[in-house]
Each structure stands twice: as structure tokens, then as C-alpha cells.
Coordinates of C-alpha atoms in Angstrom, one line a residue:
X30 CA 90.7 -195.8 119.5
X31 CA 92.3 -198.1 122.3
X32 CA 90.5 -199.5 124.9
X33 CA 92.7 -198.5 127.8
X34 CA 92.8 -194.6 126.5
X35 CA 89.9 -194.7 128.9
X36 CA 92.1 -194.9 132.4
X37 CA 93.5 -191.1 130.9
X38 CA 89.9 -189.9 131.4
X39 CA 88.9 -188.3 135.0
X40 CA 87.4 -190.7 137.5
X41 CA 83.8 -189.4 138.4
X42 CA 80.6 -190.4 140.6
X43 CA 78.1 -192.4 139.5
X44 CA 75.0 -194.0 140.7
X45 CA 74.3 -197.6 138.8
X46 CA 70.7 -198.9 138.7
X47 CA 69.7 -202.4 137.6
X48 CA 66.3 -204.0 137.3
X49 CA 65.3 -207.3 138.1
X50 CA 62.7 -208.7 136.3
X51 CA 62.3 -211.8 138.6
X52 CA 61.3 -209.7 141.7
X53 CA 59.9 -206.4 139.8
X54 CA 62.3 -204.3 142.0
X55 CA 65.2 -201.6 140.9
X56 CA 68.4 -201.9 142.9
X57 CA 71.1 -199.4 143.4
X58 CA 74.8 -198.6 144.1
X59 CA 77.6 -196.3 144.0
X60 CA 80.6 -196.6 141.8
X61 CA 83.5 -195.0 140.3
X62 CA 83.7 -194.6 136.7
X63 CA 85.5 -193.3 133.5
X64 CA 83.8 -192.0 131.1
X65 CA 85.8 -191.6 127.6
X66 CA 85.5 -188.1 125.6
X67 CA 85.2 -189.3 122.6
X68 CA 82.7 -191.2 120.7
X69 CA 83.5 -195.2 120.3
X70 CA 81.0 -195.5 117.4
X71 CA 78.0 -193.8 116.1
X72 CA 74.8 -195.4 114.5
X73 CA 71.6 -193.5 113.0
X74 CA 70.0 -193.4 116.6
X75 CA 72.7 -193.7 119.5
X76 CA 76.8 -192.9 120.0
X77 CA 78.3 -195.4 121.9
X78 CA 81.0 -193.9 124.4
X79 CA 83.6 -196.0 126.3
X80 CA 82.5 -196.2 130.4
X81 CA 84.7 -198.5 132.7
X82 CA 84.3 -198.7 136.5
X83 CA 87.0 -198.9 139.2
X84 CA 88.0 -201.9 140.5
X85 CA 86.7 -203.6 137.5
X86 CA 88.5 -205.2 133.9
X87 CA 85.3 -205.2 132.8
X88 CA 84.2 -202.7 129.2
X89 CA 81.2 -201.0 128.9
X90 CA 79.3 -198.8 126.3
X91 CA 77.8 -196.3 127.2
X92 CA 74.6 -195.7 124.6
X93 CA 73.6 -192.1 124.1
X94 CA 71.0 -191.0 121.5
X95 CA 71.6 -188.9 118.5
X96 CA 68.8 -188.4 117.1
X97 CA 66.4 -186.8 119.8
X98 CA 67.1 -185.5 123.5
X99 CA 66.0 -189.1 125.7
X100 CA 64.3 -188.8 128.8
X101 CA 65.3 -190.4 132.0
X102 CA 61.9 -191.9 131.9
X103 CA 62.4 -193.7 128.7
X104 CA 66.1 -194.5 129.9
X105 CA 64.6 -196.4 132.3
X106 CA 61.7 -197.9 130.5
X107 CA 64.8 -199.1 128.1
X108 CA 66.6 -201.1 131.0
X109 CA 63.5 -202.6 132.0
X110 CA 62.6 -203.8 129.0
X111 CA 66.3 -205.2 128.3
X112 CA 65.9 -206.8 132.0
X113 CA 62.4 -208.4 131.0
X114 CA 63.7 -209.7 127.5
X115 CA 66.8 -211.3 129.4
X116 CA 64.4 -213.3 132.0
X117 CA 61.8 -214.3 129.0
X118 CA 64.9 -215.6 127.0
X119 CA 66.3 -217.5 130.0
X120 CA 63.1 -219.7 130.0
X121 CA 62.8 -219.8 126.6
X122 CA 66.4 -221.5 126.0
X123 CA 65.0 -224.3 128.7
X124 CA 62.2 -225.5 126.0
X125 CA 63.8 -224.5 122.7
X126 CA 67.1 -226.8 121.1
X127 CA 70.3 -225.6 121.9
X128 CA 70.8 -223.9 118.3
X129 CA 68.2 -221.5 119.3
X130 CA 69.7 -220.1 122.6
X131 CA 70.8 -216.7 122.6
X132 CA 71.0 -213.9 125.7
X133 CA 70.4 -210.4 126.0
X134 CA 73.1 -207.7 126.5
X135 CA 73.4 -206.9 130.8
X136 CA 72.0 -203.4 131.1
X137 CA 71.4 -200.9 133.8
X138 CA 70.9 -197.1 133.9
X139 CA 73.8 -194.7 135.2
X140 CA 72.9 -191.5 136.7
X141 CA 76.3 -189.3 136.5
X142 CA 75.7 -187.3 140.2
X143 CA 79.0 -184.9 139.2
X144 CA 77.7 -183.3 136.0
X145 CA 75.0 -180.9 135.0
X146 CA 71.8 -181.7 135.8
X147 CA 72.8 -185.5 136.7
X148 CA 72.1 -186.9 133.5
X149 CA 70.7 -190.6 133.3
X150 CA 71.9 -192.6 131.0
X151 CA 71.8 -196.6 129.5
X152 CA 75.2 -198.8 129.5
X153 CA 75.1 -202.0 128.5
X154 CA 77.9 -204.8 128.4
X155 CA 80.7 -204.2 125.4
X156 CA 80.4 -206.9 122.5
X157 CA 84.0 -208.2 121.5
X158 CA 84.8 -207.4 118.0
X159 CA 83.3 -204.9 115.4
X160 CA 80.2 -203.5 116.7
X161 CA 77.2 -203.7 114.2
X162 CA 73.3 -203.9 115.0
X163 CA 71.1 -206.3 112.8
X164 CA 67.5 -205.7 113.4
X165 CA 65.2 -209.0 114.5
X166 CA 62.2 -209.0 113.8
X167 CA 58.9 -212.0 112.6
X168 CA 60.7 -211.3 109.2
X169 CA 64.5 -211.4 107.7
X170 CA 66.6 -208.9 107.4
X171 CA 67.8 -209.8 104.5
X172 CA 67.5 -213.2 102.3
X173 CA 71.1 -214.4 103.6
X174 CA 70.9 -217.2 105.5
X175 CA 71.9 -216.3 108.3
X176 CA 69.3 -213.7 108.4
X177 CA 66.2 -216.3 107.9
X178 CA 67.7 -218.5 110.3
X179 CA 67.6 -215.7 113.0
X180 CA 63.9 -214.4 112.1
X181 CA 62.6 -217.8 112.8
X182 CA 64.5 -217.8 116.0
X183 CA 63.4 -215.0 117.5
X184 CA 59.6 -215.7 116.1
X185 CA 60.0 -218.8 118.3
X186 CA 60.6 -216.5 120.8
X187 CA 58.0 -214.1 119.9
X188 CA 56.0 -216.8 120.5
X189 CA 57.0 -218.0 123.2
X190 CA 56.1 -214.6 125.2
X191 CA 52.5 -214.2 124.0
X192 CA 52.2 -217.9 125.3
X193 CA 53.6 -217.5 128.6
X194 CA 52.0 -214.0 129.2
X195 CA 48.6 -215.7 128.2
X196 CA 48.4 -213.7 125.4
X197 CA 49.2 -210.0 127.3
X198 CA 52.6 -209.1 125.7
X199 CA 54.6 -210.2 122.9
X200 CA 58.8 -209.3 122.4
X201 CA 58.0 -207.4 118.6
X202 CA 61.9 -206.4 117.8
X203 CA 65.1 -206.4 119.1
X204 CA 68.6 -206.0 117.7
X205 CA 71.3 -208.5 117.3
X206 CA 74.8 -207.5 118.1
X207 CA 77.4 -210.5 118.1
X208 CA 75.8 -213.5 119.4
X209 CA 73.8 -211.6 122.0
X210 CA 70.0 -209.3 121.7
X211 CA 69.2 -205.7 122.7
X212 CA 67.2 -202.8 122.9
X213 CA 64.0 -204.9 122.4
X214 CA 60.3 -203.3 122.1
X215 CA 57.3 -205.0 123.6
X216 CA 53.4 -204.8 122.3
X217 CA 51.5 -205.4 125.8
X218 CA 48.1 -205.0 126.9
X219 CA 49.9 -203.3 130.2
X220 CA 49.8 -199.7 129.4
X221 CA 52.8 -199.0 131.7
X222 CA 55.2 -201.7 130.0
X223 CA 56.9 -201.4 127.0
X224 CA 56.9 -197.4 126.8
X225 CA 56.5 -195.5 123.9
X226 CA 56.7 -197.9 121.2
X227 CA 53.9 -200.5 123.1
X228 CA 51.2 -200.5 120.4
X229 CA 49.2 -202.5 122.7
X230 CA 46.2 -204.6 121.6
X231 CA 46.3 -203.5 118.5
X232 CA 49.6 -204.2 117.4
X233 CA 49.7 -206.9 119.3
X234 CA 47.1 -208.7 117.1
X235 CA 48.5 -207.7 113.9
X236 CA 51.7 -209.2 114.7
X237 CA 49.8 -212.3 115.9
X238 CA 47.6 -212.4 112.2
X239 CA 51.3 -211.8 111.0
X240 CA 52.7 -215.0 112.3
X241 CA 49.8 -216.8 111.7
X242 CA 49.8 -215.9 108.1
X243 CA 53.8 -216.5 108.0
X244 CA 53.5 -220.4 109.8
X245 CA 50.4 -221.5 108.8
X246 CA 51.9 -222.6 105.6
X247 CA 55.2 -223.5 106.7
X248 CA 54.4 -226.0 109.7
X249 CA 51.1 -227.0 107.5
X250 CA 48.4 -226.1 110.7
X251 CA 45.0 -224.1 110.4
X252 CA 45.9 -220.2 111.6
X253 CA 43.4 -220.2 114.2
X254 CA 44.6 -223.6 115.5
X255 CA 48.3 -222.2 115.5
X256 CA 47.7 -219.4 117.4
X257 CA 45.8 -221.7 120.5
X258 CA 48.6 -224.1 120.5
X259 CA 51.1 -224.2 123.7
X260 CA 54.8 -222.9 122.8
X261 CA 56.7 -225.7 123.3
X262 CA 54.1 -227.4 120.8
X263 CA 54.9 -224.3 118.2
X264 CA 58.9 -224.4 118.6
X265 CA 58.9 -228.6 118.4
X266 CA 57.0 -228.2 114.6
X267 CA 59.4 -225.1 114.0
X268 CA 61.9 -227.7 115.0
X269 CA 60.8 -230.3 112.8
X270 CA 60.9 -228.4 109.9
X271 CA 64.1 -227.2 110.5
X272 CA 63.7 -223.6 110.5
X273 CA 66.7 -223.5 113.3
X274 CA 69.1 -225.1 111.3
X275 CA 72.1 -223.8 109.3
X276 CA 71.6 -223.6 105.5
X277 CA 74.3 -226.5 105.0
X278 CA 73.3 -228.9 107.3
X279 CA 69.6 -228.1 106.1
X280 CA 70.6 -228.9 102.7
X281 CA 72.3 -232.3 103.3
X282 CA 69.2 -233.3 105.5
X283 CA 66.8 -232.0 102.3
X284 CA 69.1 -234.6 100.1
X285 CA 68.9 -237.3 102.2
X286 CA 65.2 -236.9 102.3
X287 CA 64.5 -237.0 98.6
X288 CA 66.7 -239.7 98.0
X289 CA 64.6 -241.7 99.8
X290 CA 62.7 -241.7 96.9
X291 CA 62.4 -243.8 93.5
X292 CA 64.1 -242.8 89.7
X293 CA 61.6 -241.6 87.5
X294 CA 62.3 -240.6 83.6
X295 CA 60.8 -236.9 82.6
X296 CA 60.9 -234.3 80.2
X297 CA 62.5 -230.7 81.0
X298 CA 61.1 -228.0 79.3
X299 CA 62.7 -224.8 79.5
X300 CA 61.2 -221.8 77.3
X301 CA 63.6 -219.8 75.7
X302 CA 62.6 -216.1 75.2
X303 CA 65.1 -215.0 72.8
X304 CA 63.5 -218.1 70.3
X305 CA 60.3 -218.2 71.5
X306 CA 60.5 -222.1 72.0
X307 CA 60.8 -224.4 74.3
X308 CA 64.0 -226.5 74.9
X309 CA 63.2 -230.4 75.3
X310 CA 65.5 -232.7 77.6
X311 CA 64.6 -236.8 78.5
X312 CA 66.0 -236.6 82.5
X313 CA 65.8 -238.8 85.6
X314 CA 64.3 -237.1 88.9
X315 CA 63.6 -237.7 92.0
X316 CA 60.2 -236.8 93.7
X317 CA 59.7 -236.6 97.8
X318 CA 56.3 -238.4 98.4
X319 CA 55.3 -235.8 101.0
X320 CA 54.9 -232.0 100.5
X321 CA 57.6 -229.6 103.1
X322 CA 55.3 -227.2 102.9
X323 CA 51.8 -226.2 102.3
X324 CA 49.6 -222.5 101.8
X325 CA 46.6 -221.2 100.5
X326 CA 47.8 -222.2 97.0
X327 CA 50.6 -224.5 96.4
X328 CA 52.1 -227.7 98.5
X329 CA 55.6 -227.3 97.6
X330 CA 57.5 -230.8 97.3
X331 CA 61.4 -231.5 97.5
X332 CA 62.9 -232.6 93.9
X333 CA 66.2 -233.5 92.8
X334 CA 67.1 -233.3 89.0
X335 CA 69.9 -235.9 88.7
X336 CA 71.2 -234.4 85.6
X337 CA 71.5 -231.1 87.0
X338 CA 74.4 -230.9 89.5
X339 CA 72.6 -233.1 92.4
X340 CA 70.3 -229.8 93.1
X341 CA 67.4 -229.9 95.1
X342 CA 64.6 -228.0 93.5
X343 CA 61.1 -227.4 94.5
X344 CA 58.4 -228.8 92.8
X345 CA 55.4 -226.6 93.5
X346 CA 51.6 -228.4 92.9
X347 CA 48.6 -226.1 93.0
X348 CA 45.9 -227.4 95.4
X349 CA 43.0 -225.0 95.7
X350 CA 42.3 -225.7 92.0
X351 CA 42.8 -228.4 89.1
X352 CA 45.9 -226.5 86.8
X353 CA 45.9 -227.8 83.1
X354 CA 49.6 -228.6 81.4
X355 CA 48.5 -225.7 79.4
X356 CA 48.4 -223.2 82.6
X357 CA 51.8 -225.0 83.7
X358 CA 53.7 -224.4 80.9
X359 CA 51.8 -220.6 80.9
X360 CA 52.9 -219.8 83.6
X361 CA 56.9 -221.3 82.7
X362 CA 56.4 -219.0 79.7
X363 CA 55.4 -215.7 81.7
X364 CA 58.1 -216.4 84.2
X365 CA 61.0 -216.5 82.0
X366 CA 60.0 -214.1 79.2
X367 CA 59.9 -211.7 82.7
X368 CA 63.5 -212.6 83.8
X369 CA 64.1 -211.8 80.2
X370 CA 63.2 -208.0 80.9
X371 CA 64.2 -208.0 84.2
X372 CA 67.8 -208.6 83.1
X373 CA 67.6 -206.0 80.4
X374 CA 66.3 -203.4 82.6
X375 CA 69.0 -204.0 84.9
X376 CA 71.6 -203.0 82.1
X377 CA 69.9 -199.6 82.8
X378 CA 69.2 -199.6 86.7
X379 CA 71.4 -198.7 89.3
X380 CA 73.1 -201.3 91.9
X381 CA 70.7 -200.7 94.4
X382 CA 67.8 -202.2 92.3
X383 CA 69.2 -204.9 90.3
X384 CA 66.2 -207.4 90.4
X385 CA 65.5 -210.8 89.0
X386 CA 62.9 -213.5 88.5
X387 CA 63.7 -217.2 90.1
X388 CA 64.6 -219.7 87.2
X389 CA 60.9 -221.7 86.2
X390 CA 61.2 -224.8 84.5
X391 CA 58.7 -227.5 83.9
X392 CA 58.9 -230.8 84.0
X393 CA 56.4 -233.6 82.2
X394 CA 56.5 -236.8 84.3
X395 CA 56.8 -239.2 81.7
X396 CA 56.1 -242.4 83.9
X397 CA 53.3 -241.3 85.4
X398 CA 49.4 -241.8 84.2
X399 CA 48.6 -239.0 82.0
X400 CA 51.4 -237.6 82.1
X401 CA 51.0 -234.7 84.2
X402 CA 53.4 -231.5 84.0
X403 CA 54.4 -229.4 87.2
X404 CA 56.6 -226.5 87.3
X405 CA 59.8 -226.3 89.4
X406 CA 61.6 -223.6 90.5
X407 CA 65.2 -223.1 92.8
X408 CA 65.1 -224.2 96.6
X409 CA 66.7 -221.8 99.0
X410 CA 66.5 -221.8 102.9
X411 CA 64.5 -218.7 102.6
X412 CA 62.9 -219.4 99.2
X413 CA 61.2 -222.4 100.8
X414 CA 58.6 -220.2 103.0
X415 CA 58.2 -216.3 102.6
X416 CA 56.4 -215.3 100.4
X417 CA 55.0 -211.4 99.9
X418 CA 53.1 -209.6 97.1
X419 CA 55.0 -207.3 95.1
X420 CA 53.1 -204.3 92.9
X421 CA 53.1 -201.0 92.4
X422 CA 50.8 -201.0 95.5
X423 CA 53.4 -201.6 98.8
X424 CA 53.0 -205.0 101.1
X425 CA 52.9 -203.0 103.9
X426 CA 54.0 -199.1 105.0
X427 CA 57.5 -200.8 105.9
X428 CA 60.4 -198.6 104.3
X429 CA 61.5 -202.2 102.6
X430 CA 58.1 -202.5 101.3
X431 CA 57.7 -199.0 100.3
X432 CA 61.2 -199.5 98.5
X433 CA 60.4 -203.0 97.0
X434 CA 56.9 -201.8 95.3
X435 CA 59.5 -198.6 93.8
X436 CA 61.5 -201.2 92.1
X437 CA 58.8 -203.3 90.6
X438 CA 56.9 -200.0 89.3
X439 CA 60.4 -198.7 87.9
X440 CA 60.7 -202.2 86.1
X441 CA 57.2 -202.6 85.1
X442 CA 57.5 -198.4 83.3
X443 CA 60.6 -199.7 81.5
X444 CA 59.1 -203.1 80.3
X445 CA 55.8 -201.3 79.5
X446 CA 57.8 -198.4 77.4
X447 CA 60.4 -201.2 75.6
X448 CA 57.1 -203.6 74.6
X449 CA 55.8 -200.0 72.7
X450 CA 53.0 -199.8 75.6
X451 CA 51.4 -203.6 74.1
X452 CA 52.6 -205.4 77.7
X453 CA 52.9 -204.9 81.1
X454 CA 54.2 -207.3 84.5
X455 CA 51.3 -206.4 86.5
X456 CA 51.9 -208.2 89.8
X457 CA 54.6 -211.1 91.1
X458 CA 55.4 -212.4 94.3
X459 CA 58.5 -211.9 96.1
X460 CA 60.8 -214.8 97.0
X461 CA 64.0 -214.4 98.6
X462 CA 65.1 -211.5 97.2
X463 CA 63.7 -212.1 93.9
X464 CA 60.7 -212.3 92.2
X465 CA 58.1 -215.1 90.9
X466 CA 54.9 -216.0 89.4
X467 CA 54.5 -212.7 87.6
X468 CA 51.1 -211.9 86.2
X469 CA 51.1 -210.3 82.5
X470 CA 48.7 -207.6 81.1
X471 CA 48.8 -207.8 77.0
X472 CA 47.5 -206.7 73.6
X473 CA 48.6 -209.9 72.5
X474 CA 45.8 -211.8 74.0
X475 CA 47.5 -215.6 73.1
X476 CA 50.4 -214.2 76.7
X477 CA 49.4 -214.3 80.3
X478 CA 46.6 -216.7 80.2
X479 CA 43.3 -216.4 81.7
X480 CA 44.2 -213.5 83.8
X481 CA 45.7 -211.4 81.2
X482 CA 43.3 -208.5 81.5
X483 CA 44.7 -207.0 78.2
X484 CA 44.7 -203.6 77.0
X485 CA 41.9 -202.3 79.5
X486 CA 44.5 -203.4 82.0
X487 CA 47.4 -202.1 80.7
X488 CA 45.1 -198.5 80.7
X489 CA 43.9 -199.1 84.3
X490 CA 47.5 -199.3 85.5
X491 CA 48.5 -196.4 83.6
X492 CA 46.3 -194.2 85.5
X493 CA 47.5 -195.7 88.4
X494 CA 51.6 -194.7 87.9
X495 CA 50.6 -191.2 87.2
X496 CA 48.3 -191.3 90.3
X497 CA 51.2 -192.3 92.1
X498 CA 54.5 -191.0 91.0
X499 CA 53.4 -187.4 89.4
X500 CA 54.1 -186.0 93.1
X501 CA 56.7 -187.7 93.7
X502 CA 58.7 -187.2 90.8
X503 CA 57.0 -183.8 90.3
X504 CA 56.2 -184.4 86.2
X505 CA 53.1 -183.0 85.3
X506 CA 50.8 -185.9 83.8
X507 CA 50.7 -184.7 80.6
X508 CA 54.3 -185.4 80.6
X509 CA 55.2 -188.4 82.7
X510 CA 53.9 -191.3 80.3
X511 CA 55.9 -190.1 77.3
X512 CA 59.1 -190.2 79.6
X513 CA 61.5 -192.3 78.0
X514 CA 62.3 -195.8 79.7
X515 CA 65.9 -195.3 81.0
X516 CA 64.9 -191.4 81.6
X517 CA 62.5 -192.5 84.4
X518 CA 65.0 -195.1 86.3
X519 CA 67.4 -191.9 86.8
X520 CA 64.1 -190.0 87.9
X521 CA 63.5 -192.4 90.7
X522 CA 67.2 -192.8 91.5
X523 CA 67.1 -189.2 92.0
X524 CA 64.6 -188.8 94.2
X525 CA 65.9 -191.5 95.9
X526 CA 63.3 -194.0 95.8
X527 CA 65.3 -197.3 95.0
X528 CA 66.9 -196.1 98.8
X529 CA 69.7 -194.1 97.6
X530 CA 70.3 -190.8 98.5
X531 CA 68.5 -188.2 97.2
X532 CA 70.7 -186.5 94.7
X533 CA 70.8 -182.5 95.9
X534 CA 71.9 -180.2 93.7
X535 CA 74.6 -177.6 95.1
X536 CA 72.8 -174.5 96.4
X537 CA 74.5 -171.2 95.6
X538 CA 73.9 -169.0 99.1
X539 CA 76.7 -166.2 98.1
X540 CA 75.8 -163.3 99.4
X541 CA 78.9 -160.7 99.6
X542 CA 77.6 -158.0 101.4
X543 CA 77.0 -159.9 104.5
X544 CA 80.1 -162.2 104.0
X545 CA 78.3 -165.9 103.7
X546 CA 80.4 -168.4 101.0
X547 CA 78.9 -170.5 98.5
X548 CA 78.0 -173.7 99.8
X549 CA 76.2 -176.7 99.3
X550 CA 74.1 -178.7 101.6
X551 CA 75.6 -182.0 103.8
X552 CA 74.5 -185.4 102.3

């Protein structure tokens, strides 16, 4: 629909109401508007509707929700928030570098005075182009880019308002539409701020153990230390470690920092699952003498591999305890015989769970004394830093959690039932949209390594899956672990638990005498 269709449209009264957050005070005026008849576009939550005012060139959406009757109260509580994010930001862009500045969408409340019951309603400015809402949150999106770059963004920001507020309110989410923010929800310990979605002290300190637990490892700083130091101190390190940057200038400035360093001669080892042996290749590297990162765990270190395409790889060193060449090359091992199954089981899965494991390959440092072997795995933006526990246990209550822990139980069944029940990938950690690290339950006591808790495990977990997806599957559990592999991917399809639609079966509601048709239910 055209933009101008909206001058056809009756003129009517309106009463516009903005807030302004610097002098906590709501101001008001008169206007003319038109209001289109149709709606502009639709989302799972609001319909956006075409408003323009008189005497004015200027395009605006009207946001009405879809899902639930709004209140004028929560109308209003909406505007002020949007009002409140757009001040915070405004001092936020005068500490943080330029590629972190971003602005809120202007917002004010219209009450229409001509029609029924003068309804209130939220209009914000009109973005140019298509109009699609990304969600901002502490974490990504999505592992694109793009996505990671905005998450640390707005965590800056995040963390710039529980400074400033002296630890009383904290921006949790927003949207992204364009280059600007909106609809933003606030955690405060003000009851009367932030509305129905303020989760107050409480979720205001889970979201700060959140981001301590996220930057702690990333900017290489005690958690309790983090959380005590000024903003500007927080979005100078996040600086430093370029979280703001864009993935290609990030990756030129990675390169120039290992190549700072010396040639060394190494062997690559790469196990082959198919053979069951390990590939052998003399190489020259590069090692960074300083880790990028550091966690509970591992200190991750930039590496290049000059025979393989100039890549920068990540050379990951364990540092709460002493790992032997033999756990090294375990680990490899696990890692790739799981990629192995993870790409047979996607022959069988649907597009919406297609997982995979992150290339492990280790490398023995052949000019260095005892010749010590580390493992090395891809370097992504996003791969560098987030890193979440994946079972058949969810992260969190999150819908992508919930969805995630889905996926790696629907892999570990099939894996389980195409090893003859002798195997199962118990646990892995989630890395940029893929999966690493896996830990490996076997009969075959010689796999997984010290932590392979065998057959006893293998039982444990069995009792578990039935525990868990008997209800929502509805098999009976006399059945459900005699289900053939591929048989119970189409189970969770259907029932929609890789975040597909639940597959419905048409209904048949005939019923003659009274004159209703066959029918099926909407999608």
C-alpha cells in the first residue's frame, strides 16, 4: 500500500502526548490527523497502521496490539519507557565510540477524542524501508555477525544504565528496527517504572550474574570486580577487545596481531572417523604470545595455520588443570567421531534442526620442549566468546533454549539407536550455532576418556528421555525406547519441538442436520 493513500482517509481530532524524560513531565497538544483503514503491517504482537498529521510531511505508525486488548495505562507506561531509553542512550553515545551509537524511535501516545470511548494509543516515527523487528537483548539473536555485534552493543548499554542509576534499573530488551531501538523493557528497583514486565530486584540481579558470567571471560576480569567497575571503564575493555567492530575489520586486525609472531614447524593431526586413524601433516604456524580471551577453563589464543588458507584459528589451552597429549588428542577424537553422527543424522532431520560440531584438530608443536599438543578449533566473531551448555536438560526456560536442548536430545536418541544402544553424546557446549567439546557415554570403555561413565550412563540417561519426552510425545514407556531412530525425528517434528509448527491433522466437524461443513483447523 502507498504512502499517500493516507490523505483519502477522513481528517479527525486527536490529542498527542509526549514525555520528557529530562524534566519527568508529560506535555500535550491538539492536532489533526489521518488515520489509514487498513493495516500497514502485522507482527505476532502489534499491527502497525499508517497515521499522518496536518500540516506535516512527516509518516508515522501507529502500533496497535494484536494479541491482547492494551490498556491506556500500559500505553503510556510504553511512551515513557521509549522517552527514558532515548535520554539514557543520548548519554551513553557521549562515552561509547562512535560505532556504538544508536537512537531510539520518537514516541508519544495519541488519544483519538472523535471515536468510541477515545481510545489511547502509541505512534512512533516510521522507519524507511522494509519494516522488521530484531530483538536485543545481553545475548545474540542469532550467530550472524551482525547479530553478536549488536548484543554487545546494547550490553554496553545495559551496562551503562545499572551504572548511572547506581545500580536501580537496568534497559533488559529492546527491539531493533533499521538503525534505530524500540519498545524497550526496564528491570528497576522503582515499582512504578518499567510496568508490567519490571521484574525488579530480582531480575535485575540475574541479568547482572548474567553479564558477569558472559564478560568475565571475555574482557579477562574477576565477576565481582566487573560488576563494581565504572561504565566508561567496562565499554573502554569492551572496546579493546573489539566487541564493537565489524566482523571484517575484526578479522584483518586478528591477522595483523598473530603475525606479529614467529614461524614455528608442527604436526596436524586430524582423526578420521570413517578410518579410525589419524591423518599426519609437517606445517608452519603461527602462535599469538597472549591469550584474547580467558574463562573458568580454557585461555583461548589466536593461531594462524599457514598452510591452510591464511585462517585464523583458535588455539584453546586448559588452565584450571594440567591436560595430557593423551586427553588432547581424546578429546580431537570425540569431537569429530560426533560431527561424524551429527552429519548422518542430519540426512534424516528436518531443516530446522540441521546441527553440527565445529572442526577439532590438534596440533603437536614440534619446536617446542616436550613437545606439547593443543587442540584448535575455527575462530568466528561469535565463536570467540559465548559459550552455553547444551543437553537434554535446557540452558535456561528461554524458548531458544528449550528448542536447542530438543535438538540435541533428538540427535543424541538417533546416535544412541544407530550405535545399537553401546554409545551415547551425553553433553556439548554450544558455540555459535554449533556444537563442541562433546562428552561421550560408552560400552566401549577405550572412547570418551576419563569421563566416559559407560554403560551405567548410558542407562541413567535412558531413564531420563522417557522421563522427559513420554508426555510430550504421548508414547507410553514401554514403547518409546524401541522407537526406531528416524521414527522419533518425525515424532518431534510433529509435535513441533524443533520450532516448527505443530502438524494438526484435519478435523472432520460435518454435521448435516444443523448445516456446519467439514473443516480443518487454521495453522
Amino acid at each position: 500500500m502507498a504512502e499517500t493513500e493516507v490523505s483519502d482517509d477522513p481528517i479527525e481530532a486527536a490529542k498527542v502526548m509526549t514525555y520528557s524524560a529530562e524534566e519527568n513531565t508529560w506535555n500535550s497538544r491538539d492536532a489533526k490527523i489521518r488515520v489509514n483503514r487498513v493495516m500497514y503491517a502485522t507482527g505476532s504482537r502489534n499491527g502497525c497502521i499508517v497515521l499522518k498529521e496536518e500540516g506535516t510531511e512527516d509518516i508515522r505508525l501507529l502500533k496497535k496490539r494484536t494479541d491482547i486488548q492494551e490498556s491506556t495505562e500500559n500505553v503510556f507506561d510504553g511512551v515513557q519507557r521509549q522517552a527514558l531509553g532515548d535520554l539514557t542512550l543520548k548519554l551513553f553515545c557521549q562515552t561509547a565510540p562512535p560505532k556504538c551509537h544508536a537512537r531510539f524511535l520518537q514516541c508519544a501516545a495519541y488519544q483519538l477524542s472523535h471515536r468510541p470511548n477515545t481510545p489511547t494509543v502509541r505512534v512512533e516515527d516510521k522507519v524507511d524501508g522494509e519494516y522488521s523487528r530484531t530483538p536485543l537483548s545481553l545475548e545474540p539473536n542469532s550467530s550472524l555477525p551482525e547479530d553478536v555485534k549488536a548484543a554487545h552493543v546494547f550490553a554496553a548499554f545495559q551496562y551503562f544504565s545499572y551504572d548511572q542509576s547506581d545500580k536501580g534499573m537496568v534497559f533488559f530488551s529492546a527491539y531493533k528496527v533499521g538503525k534505530f531501538w524500540t519498545e524497550p523493557t526496564i528491570f528497576s528497583t522503582d515499582e512504578e517504572l518499567g510496568g508490567e514486565s519490571n521484574l525488579g530486584e530480582k531480575g535485575m540481579a540475574a541479568w547482572a550474574d548474567a553479564f558477569a558470567s558472559k564478560y568475565s571471560p571475555i574482557l579477562m576480569v574477576d565477576k565481582q570486580e566487573l560488576m563494581g567497575m565504572e561504565a566508561q571503564t567496562v565499554i573502554g575493555l569492551m572496546d579493546d577487545k573489539r566487541l564493537f567492530d565489524d566482523e571484517a575489520d575484526q578479522e584483518e586486525q586478528d591477522k595483523a596481531e598473530v603475525d606479529k609472531s614467529p614461524n614455528e614447524a608442527a604436526t596436524r593431526l586430524e582423526y578420521v572417523p570413517g578410518d579410525g586413524n589419524w591423518a599426519q601433516d609437517m606445517v608452519t604456524i603461527k602462535v599469538s604470545k597472549t591469550m584474547f580471551a580467558r574463562g573458568e577453563r580454557y585461555g583461548c589464543i589466536l593461531m594462524k595455520d599457514m598452510t591452510d588458507d591464511d585462517k585464523v584459528l583458535v588455539l584453546k589451552k586448559r588452565i584450571d588443570v594440567s591436560m595430557s597429549n593423551e586427553d588432547i588428542l581424546d578429546l580431537v577424537q570425540r569431537q569429530s567421531m560426533a560431527n561424524s553422527d551429527a552429519l548422518e543424522f542430519c540426512t534424516r532431520a528436518p531443516q530446522s534442526c540441521k546441527p553440527g560440531f565445529l572442526k577439532c584438530v590438534a596440533y603437536q608443536l614440534t619446536n617446542r620442549p616436550n613437545l606439547p599438543v593443543v587442540f584448535v578449533e575455527p575462530l568466528s566473531k561469535s565463536a570467540k566468546f559465548a559459550k552455553k551448555k547444551v543437553s537434554i536438560h535446557p540452558a535456561s526456560k528461554s524458548r531458544e533454549d528449550v528448542r536447542e536442548a530438543h535438538r540435541f536430545a533428538a540427535f543424541q536418541y538417533y546416535s544412541w539407536r544407530q550405535s545399537l544402544k553401546k554409545k551415547l553424546w551425553h553433553s556439548a557446549l554450544q558455540v555459535a550455532g554449533k556444537w563442541a567439546e562433546p562428552l561421550l557415554f560408552s560400552a566401549d570403555q577405550e572412547l570418551g576418556g576419563s569421563e566416559n561413565q559407560g554403560v551405567e550412563g548410558i542407562r541413567q540417561w535412558e531413564a531420563t528421555f522417557k522421563d522427559v519426552y513420554c508426555p510430550l510425545l504421548d508414547v507410553k514407556a514401554d514403547r518409546i525406547m524401541k522407537t526406531d531412530g528416524a521414527e522419533m525425528i518425525q515424532l518431534f517434528k510433529a509435535k513441533g519441538l524443533f520450532g516448527d509448527a505443530p502438524e494438526r491433522k484435519p478435523v472432520d466437524l460435518t454435521r448435516s442436520q444443523q448445516g456446519i461443513r467439514e473443516t480443518s483447523p487454521a495453522p
